[in-house]
mmCIF file of C-alpha atoms and ligand atoms in Angstrom:
data_model
loop_
_atom_site.group_PDB
_atom_site.id
_atom_site.type_symbol
_atom_site.label_atom_id
_atom_site.label_comp_id
_atom_site.label_asym_id
_atom_site.label_seq_id
_atom_site.Cartn_x
_atom_site.Cartn_y
_atom_site.Cartn_z
ATOM 1 C CA MET A 1 89.053 95.091 125.572
ATOM 2 C CA SER A 2 90.864 91.852 124.580
ATOM 3 C CA THR A 3 88.937 89.442 122.840
ATOM 4 C CA ALA A 4 91.305 86.470 123.271
ATOM 5 C CA LYS A 5 89.675 82.945 123.045
ATOM 6 C CA LYS A 6 92.051 81.598 125.586
ATOM 7 C CA ASP A 7 94.075 83.138 128.402
ATOM 8 C CA TYR A 8 97.768 82.465 127.795
ATOM 9 C CA LYS A 9 99.896 83.363 131.132
ATOM 10 C CA ARG A 10 103.102 83.041 128.880
ATOM 11 C CA VAL A 11 102.973 83.114 125.094
ATOM 12 C CA THR A 12 105.160 80.449 123.478
ATOM 13 C CA VAL A 13 105.913 79.371 119.779
ATOM 14 C CA LYS A 14 103.494 76.507 120.486
ATOM 15 C CA SER A 15 100.721 78.910 121.587
ATOM 16 C CA LEU A 16 100.777 80.838 118.266
ATOM 17 C CA VAL A 17 100.225 77.707 116.128
ATOM 18 C CA GLU A 18 97.519 76.858 118.742
ATOM 19 C CA MET A 19 96.006 80.378 118.268
ATOM 20 C CA LYS A 20 96.135 79.827 114.412
ATOM 21 C CA ALA A 21 94.352 76.426 114.847
ATOM 22 C CA ASN A 22 91.699 78.154 117.159
ATOM 23 C CA GLN A 23 91.152 81.022 114.591
ATOM 24 C CA GLU A 24 92.443 83.324 117.132
ATOM 25 C CA LYS A 25 94.438 86.311 115.493
ATOM 26 C CA ILE A 26 97.812 87.022 116.811
ATOM 27 C CA SER A 27 98.890 90.697 117.916
ATOM 28 C CA MET A 28 102.410 91.485 117.389
ATOM 29 C CA LEU A 29 104.138 94.963 117.781
ATOM 30 C CA THR A 30 107.836 96.079 117.837
ATOM 31 C CA ALA A 31 109.727 97.162 120.950
ATOM 32 C CA TYR A 32 113.410 98.201 121.481
ATOM 33 C CA ASP A 33 113.868 99.413 125.104
ATOM 34 C CA TYR A 34 112.621 98.458 128.671
ATOM 35 C CA THR A 35 109.831 101.073 129.169
ATOM 36 C CA MET A 36 108.101 100.620 125.884
ATOM 37 C CA ALA A 37 108.358 96.830 126.244
ATOM 38 C CA LYS A 38 106.805 97.011 129.688
ATOM 39 C CA ILE A 39 103.612 98.744 128.388
ATOM 40 C CA VAL A 40 103.389 96.724 125.256
ATOM 41 C CA ASP A 41 103.498 93.446 127.279
ATOM 42 C CA GLY A 42 101.158 94.812 130.044
ATOM 43 C CA ALA A 43 98.578 95.585 127.351
ATOM 44 C CA GLY A 44 98.525 92.069 126.391
ATOM 45 C CA VAL A 45 100.275 92.031 122.934
ATOM 46 C CA ASP A 46 101.087 88.310 122.052
ATOM 47 C CA VAL A 47 104.453 88.725 120.508
ATOM 48 C CA ILE A 48 107.163 91.653 120.827
ATOM 49 C CA LEU A 49 109.437 91.885 117.886
ATOM 50 C CA VAL A 50 112.808 93.550 118.723
ATOM 51 C CA GLY A 51 112.960 94.417 115.244
ATOM 52 C CA ASP A 52 116.019 95.667 113.285
ATOM 53 C CA SER A 53 113.683 98.670 112.480
ATOM 54 C CA ALA A 54 115.458 99.868 115.550
ATOM 55 C CA SER A 55 118.046 100.994 112.961
ATOM 56 C CA ASN A 56 115.449 103.469 111.452
ATOM 57 C CA VAL A 57 113.224 104.386 114.693
ATOM 58 C CA MET A 58 115.846 104.367 117.506
ATOM 59 C CA ALA A 59 119.157 105.307 115.641
ATOM 60 C CA GLY A 60 117.766 107.521 112.568
ATOM 61 C CA HIS A 61 119.224 105.611 109.784
ATOM 62 C CA GLU A 62 117.657 105.526 106.570
ATOM 63 C CA THR A 63 117.632 101.819 106.092
ATOM 64 C CA THR A 64 117.939 98.780 108.526
ATOM 65 C CA LEU A 65 121.422 97.812 107.119
ATOM 66 C CA PRO A 66 123.609 99.540 109.703
ATOM 67 C CA ILE A 67 122.359 97.974 112.806
ATOM 68 C CA THR A 68 124.868 95.533 114.436
ATOM 69 C CA LEU A 69 124.406 92.274 116.132
ATOM 70 C CA ASP A 70 125.671 93.800 119.441
ATOM 71 C CA GLN A 71 123.310 96.575 118.913
ATOM 72 C CA MET A 72 120.417 94.186 118.542
ATOM 73 C CA ILE A 73 121.556 92.193 121.624
ATOM 74 C CA TYR A 74 121.500 95.464 123.746
ATOM 75 C CA HIS A 75 117.859 96.280 122.650
ATOM 76 C CA ALA A 76 116.815 92.631 122.987
ATOM 77 C CA SER A 77 118.114 92.453 126.575
ATOM 78 C CA SER A 78 116.385 95.612 127.640
ATOM 79 C CA VAL A 79 113.106 94.242 126.341
ATOM 80 C CA ILE A 80 113.571 90.916 127.918
ATOM 81 C CA ARG A 81 113.976 92.634 131.430
ATOM 82 C CA ALA A 82 110.598 94.048 131.031
ATOM 83 C CA ILE A 83 108.278 91.353 130.012
ATOM 84 C CA HIS A 84 106.000 88.698 131.803
ATOM 85 C CA ARG A 85 103.940 87.255 129.186
ATOM 86 C CA ALA A 86 104.789 87.997 125.349
ATOM 87 C CA LEU A 87 106.894 85.858 123.404
ATOM 88 C CA ILE A 88 110.162 87.820 122.413
ATOM 89 C CA VAL A 89 111.520 87.320 118.776
ATOM 90 C CA VAL A 90 114.616 89.192 117.689
ATOM 91 C CA ASP A 91 115.813 90.119 114.453
ATOM 92 C CA LEU A 92 119.120 88.868 112.998
ATOM 93 C CA PRO A 93 120.532 91.927 111.665
ATOM 94 C CA PHE A 94 121.954 92.432 108.129
ATOM 95 C CA GLY A 95 125.259 90.721 107.714
ATOM 96 C CA SER A 96 124.819 88.238 110.462
ATOM 97 C CA TYR A 97 123.553 85.507 108.764
ATOM 98 C CA GLN A 98 123.758 85.748 104.974
ATOM 99 C CA SER A 99 127.382 84.587 104.451
ATOM 100 C CA ASP A 100 127.222 81.060 105.754
ATOM 101 C CA PRO A 101 125.116 78.839 107.935
ATOM 102 C CA LYS A 102 127.642 78.449 110.679
ATOM 103 C CA GLU A 103 127.947 82.246 111.025
ATOM 104 C CA ALA A 104 124.083 82.338 111.110
ATOM 105 C CA LEU A 105 124.169 79.833 113.881
ATOM 106 C CA ARG A 106 126.733 81.629 115.848
ATOM 107 C CA SER A 107 124.823 84.964 115.551
ATOM 108 C CA ALA A 108 121.592 83.202 116.629
ATOM 109 C CA ILE A 109 123.377 81.718 119.729
ATOM 110 C CA ARG A 110 124.717 85.133 120.748
ATOM 111 C CA ILE A 111 121.216 86.568 120.448
ATOM 112 C CA MET A 112 119.671 83.821 122.643
ATOM 113 C CA LYS A 113 122.485 83.596 125.200
ATOM 114 C CA GLU A 114 123.253 87.131 125.625
ATOM 115 C CA SER A 115 119.820 88.997 125.296
ATOM 116 C CA GLY A 116 117.687 86.055 126.677
ATOM 117 C CA GLY A 117 115.275 86.346 123.595
ATOM 118 C CA HIS A 118 112.957 83.406 122.810
ATOM 119 C CA ALA A 119 113.286 83.173 118.970
ATOM 120 C CA VAL A 120 114.939 84.732 116.108
ATOM 121 C CA LYS A 121 113.685 86.189 112.750
ATOM 122 C CA LEU A 122 115.503 86.278 109.538
ATOM 123 C CA GLU A 123 114.609 87.616 106.111
ATOM 124 C CA GLY A 124 114.390 85.559 102.931
ATOM 125 C CA GLY A 125 113.516 82.035 101.358
ATOM 126 C CA LYS A 126 115.477 79.374 99.733
ATOM 127 C CA GLU A 127 118.759 81.605 99.718
ATOM 128 C CA VAL A 128 118.911 81.178 103.473
ATOM 129 C CA LYS A 129 117.448 77.717 103.873
ATOM 130 C CA GLU A 130 120.556 76.125 105.248
ATOM 131 C CA SER A 131 121.225 78.869 107.893
ATOM 132 C CA ILE A 132 117.610 78.154 108.966
ATOM 133 C CA LYS A 133 118.217 74.567 109.376
ATOM 134 C CA ARG A 134 121.294 74.931 111.322
ATOM 135 C CA ILE A 135 119.822 77.433 113.773
ATOM 136 C CA LEU A 136 116.768 75.097 114.275
ATOM 137 C CA ASN A 137 118.924 72.270 114.741
ATOM 138 C CA ALA A 138 120.470 74.064 117.667
ATOM 139 C CA GLY A 139 116.928 74.338 119.300
ATOM 140 C CA ILE A 140 116.461 77.974 118.390
ATOM 141 C CA PRO A 141 112.978 78.620 117.158
ATOM 142 C CA VAL A 142 113.069 80.700 113.658
ATOM 143 C CA MET A 143 110.370 83.117 112.259
ATOM 144 C CA GLY A 144 110.543 83.751 108.451
ATOM 145 C CA HIS A 145 110.186 86.981 106.835
ATOM 146 C CA LEU A 146 109.034 87.013 103.088
ATOM 147 C CA GLY A 147 107.571 89.842 100.708
ATOM 148 C CA LEU A 148 109.208 93.299 101.145
ATOM 149 C CA THR A 149 112.420 92.440 102.983
ATOM 150 C CA PRO A 150 114.091 95.758 104.005
ATOM 151 C CA GLN A 151 117.681 94.103 104.317
ATOM 152 C CA SER A 152 117.293 93.889 100.533
ATOM 153 C CA ILE A 153 116.248 97.266 99.809
ATOM 154 C CA TYR A 154 119.017 97.995 97.496
ATOM 155 C CA LYS A 155 118.228 94.991 95.468
ATOM 156 C CA PHE A 156 114.472 96.054 95.003
ATOM 157 C CA GLY A 157 115.247 99.757 94.771
ATOM 158 C CA THR A 158 111.976 100.753 96.429
ATOM 159 C CA TYR A 159 109.605 100.045 99.427
ATOM 160 C CA THR A 160 106.665 99.364 97.112
ATOM 161 C CA VAL A 161 104.359 96.282 97.261
ATOM 162 C CA ARG A 162 105.870 92.937 96.458
ATOM 163 C CA ALA A 163 104.987 89.958 94.564
ATOM 164 C CA LYS A 164 102.414 91.815 92.321
ATOM 165 C CA GLU A 165 103.656 89.724 89.269
ATOM 166 C CA GLU A 166 102.754 86.083 88.861
ATOM 167 C CA GLU A 167 106.500 85.044 88.873
ATOM 168 C CA GLU A 168 107.398 86.771 92.232
ATOM 169 C CA ALA A 169 104.083 85.332 93.883
ATOM 170 C CA LYS A 170 104.947 81.957 92.896
ATOM 171 C CA LYS A 171 108.469 82.059 94.366
ATOM 172 C CA LEU A 172 106.805 83.821 97.389
ATOM 173 C CA LYS A 173 104.351 80.654 97.838
ATOM 174 C CA GLU A 174 107.220 78.030 97.130
ATOM 175 C CA ASP A 175 109.441 79.920 99.786
ATOM 176 C CA ALA A 176 106.574 80.052 102.355
ATOM 177 C CA LEU A 177 106.089 76.295 101.982
ATOM 178 C CA MET A 178 109.775 75.634 102.247
ATOM 179 C CA LEU A 179 110.005 77.758 105.473
ATOM 180 C CA GLU A 180 107.158 75.684 107.075
ATOM 181 C CA LYS A 181 108.860 72.389 105.956
ATOM 182 C CA ALA A 182 112.152 73.448 107.320
ATOM 183 C CA GLY A 183 110.532 73.944 110.725
ATOM 184 C CA CYS A 184 109.900 77.710 111.215
ATOM 185 C CA PHE A 185 107.253 78.347 113.731
ATOM 186 C CA ALA A 186 105.675 81.508 112.075
ATOM 187 C CA LEU A 187 106.129 83.761 109.066
ATOM 188 C CA VAL A 188 106.006 87.488 108.532
ATOM 189 C CA LEU A 189 104.582 88.692 105.170
ATOM 190 C CA GLU A 190 105.378 92.268 104.596
ATOM 191 C CA LYS A 191 103.601 94.378 101.878
ATOM 192 C CA VAL A 192 102.176 91.966 99.555
ATOM 193 C CA PRO A 193 98.752 91.723 97.852
ATOM 194 C CA ALA A 194 96.065 90.763 100.520
ATOM 195 C CA LYS A 195 94.784 88.059 98.144
ATOM 196 C CA LEU A 196 98.205 86.493 97.848
ATOM 197 C CA ALA A 197 98.760 86.719 101.655
ATOM 198 C CA LYS A 198 95.466 85.048 102.411
ATOM 199 C CA GLU A 199 96.172 82.220 99.798
ATOM 200 C CA VAL A 200 99.659 81.645 101.448
ATOM 201 C CA ALA A 201 98.124 81.792 105.134
ATOM 202 C CA GLU A 202 95.343 79.090 104.213
ATOM 203 C CA SER A 203 98.184 76.827 102.603
ATOM 204 C CA LEU A 204 100.163 76.604 105.768
ATOM 205 C CA THR A 205 99.578 75.307 109.404
ATOM 206 C CA ILE A 206 102.113 77.918 110.672
ATOM 207 C CA PRO A 207 100.800 81.275 111.645
ATOM 208 C CA VAL A 208 101.351 84.166 108.973
ATOM 209 C CA ILE A 209 101.721 87.492 110.330
ATOM 210 C CA GLY A 210 101.138 90.496 108.105
ATOM 211 C CA ILE A 211 102.086 93.894 107.836
ATOM 212 C CA GLY A 212 100.453 95.562 104.768
ATOM 213 C CA ALA A 213 99.190 92.075 103.782
ATOM 214 C CA GLY A 214 95.505 92.596 104.504
ATOM 215 C CA ASN A 215 93.264 90.640 107.071
ATOM 216 C CA GLY A 216 93.166 87.051 105.640
ATOM 217 C CA VAL A 217 96.432 86.291 107.628
ATOM 218 C CA ASP A 218 96.743 84.928 111.147
ATOM 219 C CA GLY A 219 97.787 88.041 112.746
ATOM 220 C CA GLN A 220 99.197 91.601 112.342
ATOM 221 C CA VAL A 221 102.400 93.274 113.143
ATOM 222 C CA LEU A 222 102.992 97.193 113.215
ATOM 223 C CA VAL A 223 106.141 99.277 114.378
ATOM 224 C CA THR A 224 104.898 100.756 117.501
ATOM 225 C CA HIS A 225 106.495 104.146 117.076
ATOM 226 C CA ASP A 226 104.450 104.319 113.867
ATOM 227 C CA MET A 227 101.185 103.141 115.396
ATOM 228 C CA LEU A 228 101.493 105.629 118.174
ATOM 229 C CA GLY A 229 101.979 108.380 115.719
ATOM 230 C CA MET A 230 105.384 109.339 117.073
ATOM 231 C CA THR A 231 106.691 108.995 113.444
ATOM 232 C CA HIS A 232 104.858 111.227 111.159
ATOM 233 C CA GLU A 233 106.827 111.429 107.941
ATOM 234 C CA PHE A 234 105.967 107.647 107.007
ATOM 235 C CA ASN A 235 102.433 107.282 105.832
ATOM 236 C CA PRO A 236 101.918 103.960 104.046
ATOM 237 C CA ARG A 237 98.397 102.948 103.407
ATOM 238 C CA PHE A 238 98.470 100.029 105.622
ATOM 239 C CA LEU A 239 99.404 101.979 108.976
ATOM 240 C CA ARG A 240 96.644 102.532 111.202
ATOM 241 C CA ARG A 241 97.557 105.334 113.918
ATOM 242 C CA TYR A 242 96.156 105.000 117.278
ATOM 243 C CA LEU A 243 97.474 108.110 118.700
ATOM 244 C CA ASP A 244 99.123 111.194 117.359
ATOM 245 C CA LEU A 245 102.025 111.211 119.951
ATOM 246 C CA TYR A 246 104.096 113.479 117.719
ATOM 247 C CA THR A 247 101.499 116.286 118.251
ATOM 248 C CA GLU A 248 101.000 115.518 121.855
ATOM 249 C CA MET A 249 104.631 115.132 122.586
ATOM 250 C CA THR A 250 105.493 118.445 120.699
ATOM 251 C CA ASN A 251 102.722 120.129 122.595
ATOM 252 C CA ALA A 252 104.078 118.923 126.152
ATOM 253 C CA PHE A 253 107.572 119.880 125.101
ATOM 254 C CA GLN A 254 106.645 123.314 124.096
ATOM 255 C CA LYS A 255 104.687 123.735 127.172
ATOM 256 C CA TYR A 256 107.567 122.666 129.420
ATOM 257 C CA VAL A 257 109.942 125.175 127.565
ATOM 258 C CA ALA A 258 107.251 128.066 128.083
ATOM 259 C CA ASP A 259 106.794 126.950 131.950
ATOM 260 C CA VAL A 260 110.677 126.940 132.474
ATOM 261 C CA LYS A 261 111.130 130.243 130.674
ATOM 262 C CA SER A 262 108.420 131.738 132.705
ATOM 263 C CA VAL A 263 109.550 130.405 136.028
ATOM 264 C CA ASP A 264 106.186 128.751 136.385
ATOM 265 C CA PHE A 265 108.048 125.414 136.757
ATOM 266 C CA PRO A 266 108.868 124.358 139.500
ATOM 267 C CA ASN A 267 106.234 125.856 141.743
ATOM 268 C CA ASP A 268 106.357 125.864 145.451
ATOM 269 C CA ASN A 269 105.106 122.162 145.637
ATOM 270 C CA GLU A 270 107.445 121.075 143.343
ATOM 271 C CA GLN A 271 110.804 121.899 145.267
ATOM 272 C CA TYR A 272 112.184 120.860 148.623
HETATM 273 O O1 KIV B 301 112.119 95.108 111.999
HETATM 274 C C1 KIV B 301 110.788 95.159 111.848
HETATM 275 O O2 KIV B 301 110.193 96.066 112.660
HETATM 276 C C2 KIV B 301 110.066 94.078 111.151
HETATM 277 C C3 KIV B 301 108.635 94.394 111.080
HETATM 278 C C4 KIV B 301 108.203 95.300 110.232
HETATM 279 C C5 KIV B 301 107.950 93.165 110.622
HETATM 280 O O3 KIV B 301 110.655 93.252 110.628
#
């Protein structure tokens, strides 16, 4: 089913830049645990993001803000144990890099050392430039994240499309260029107009991976639980659901309850 142009035994940050140069789109999905990561990696997804969206989908928080560095390290180490091919990018959680560049470096080092992740991702533009530089100087690859940056949700007030106005679009373009110049190996653009995202992708040599940013970018990322239809309250326009696991799983659990109640399970072949 894959339409990959080159067979990568192991995806690295260099492979992603090469994919962009070869006009091969990059596939990226989230994972937070061993079992899911094994399936995602085995299916040939290029990049697995251990996103701070774990705060929402794994822990049930309303925002990504509460998840801690220790919790991100726990999720990332579970993912790392499962994978053979994908590049593993781990989100630096809210509060672990915003205060000063030294703290940002300490947090990134903890992620790399304690989880075995391959790169970190952090949100923001020029406000976090010094932190990015410090992390890069330590030899840790950094992925940027612009547009809708959920860690700043209380500043924005809503999860609506970003950079529709000229001024915000201009800042986003400047930040994207700054991230490339600083040495980021890739950039996530979340929920921005497709035309703007295409323009940014065309102006950079590093890959731009979009979520709700149209198809003019160099790759796509979705939250795995959303694309599998395990979550069903969240329905943004950009989300394509590949399964309806919420219904499938509910049916399976209901059938199990009925089988236990009716003593249909376990049957003669299912016991010792
Ligand atoms: O945490 C996450 O899952 C993300 C993606 C939405 C890009 O940052």
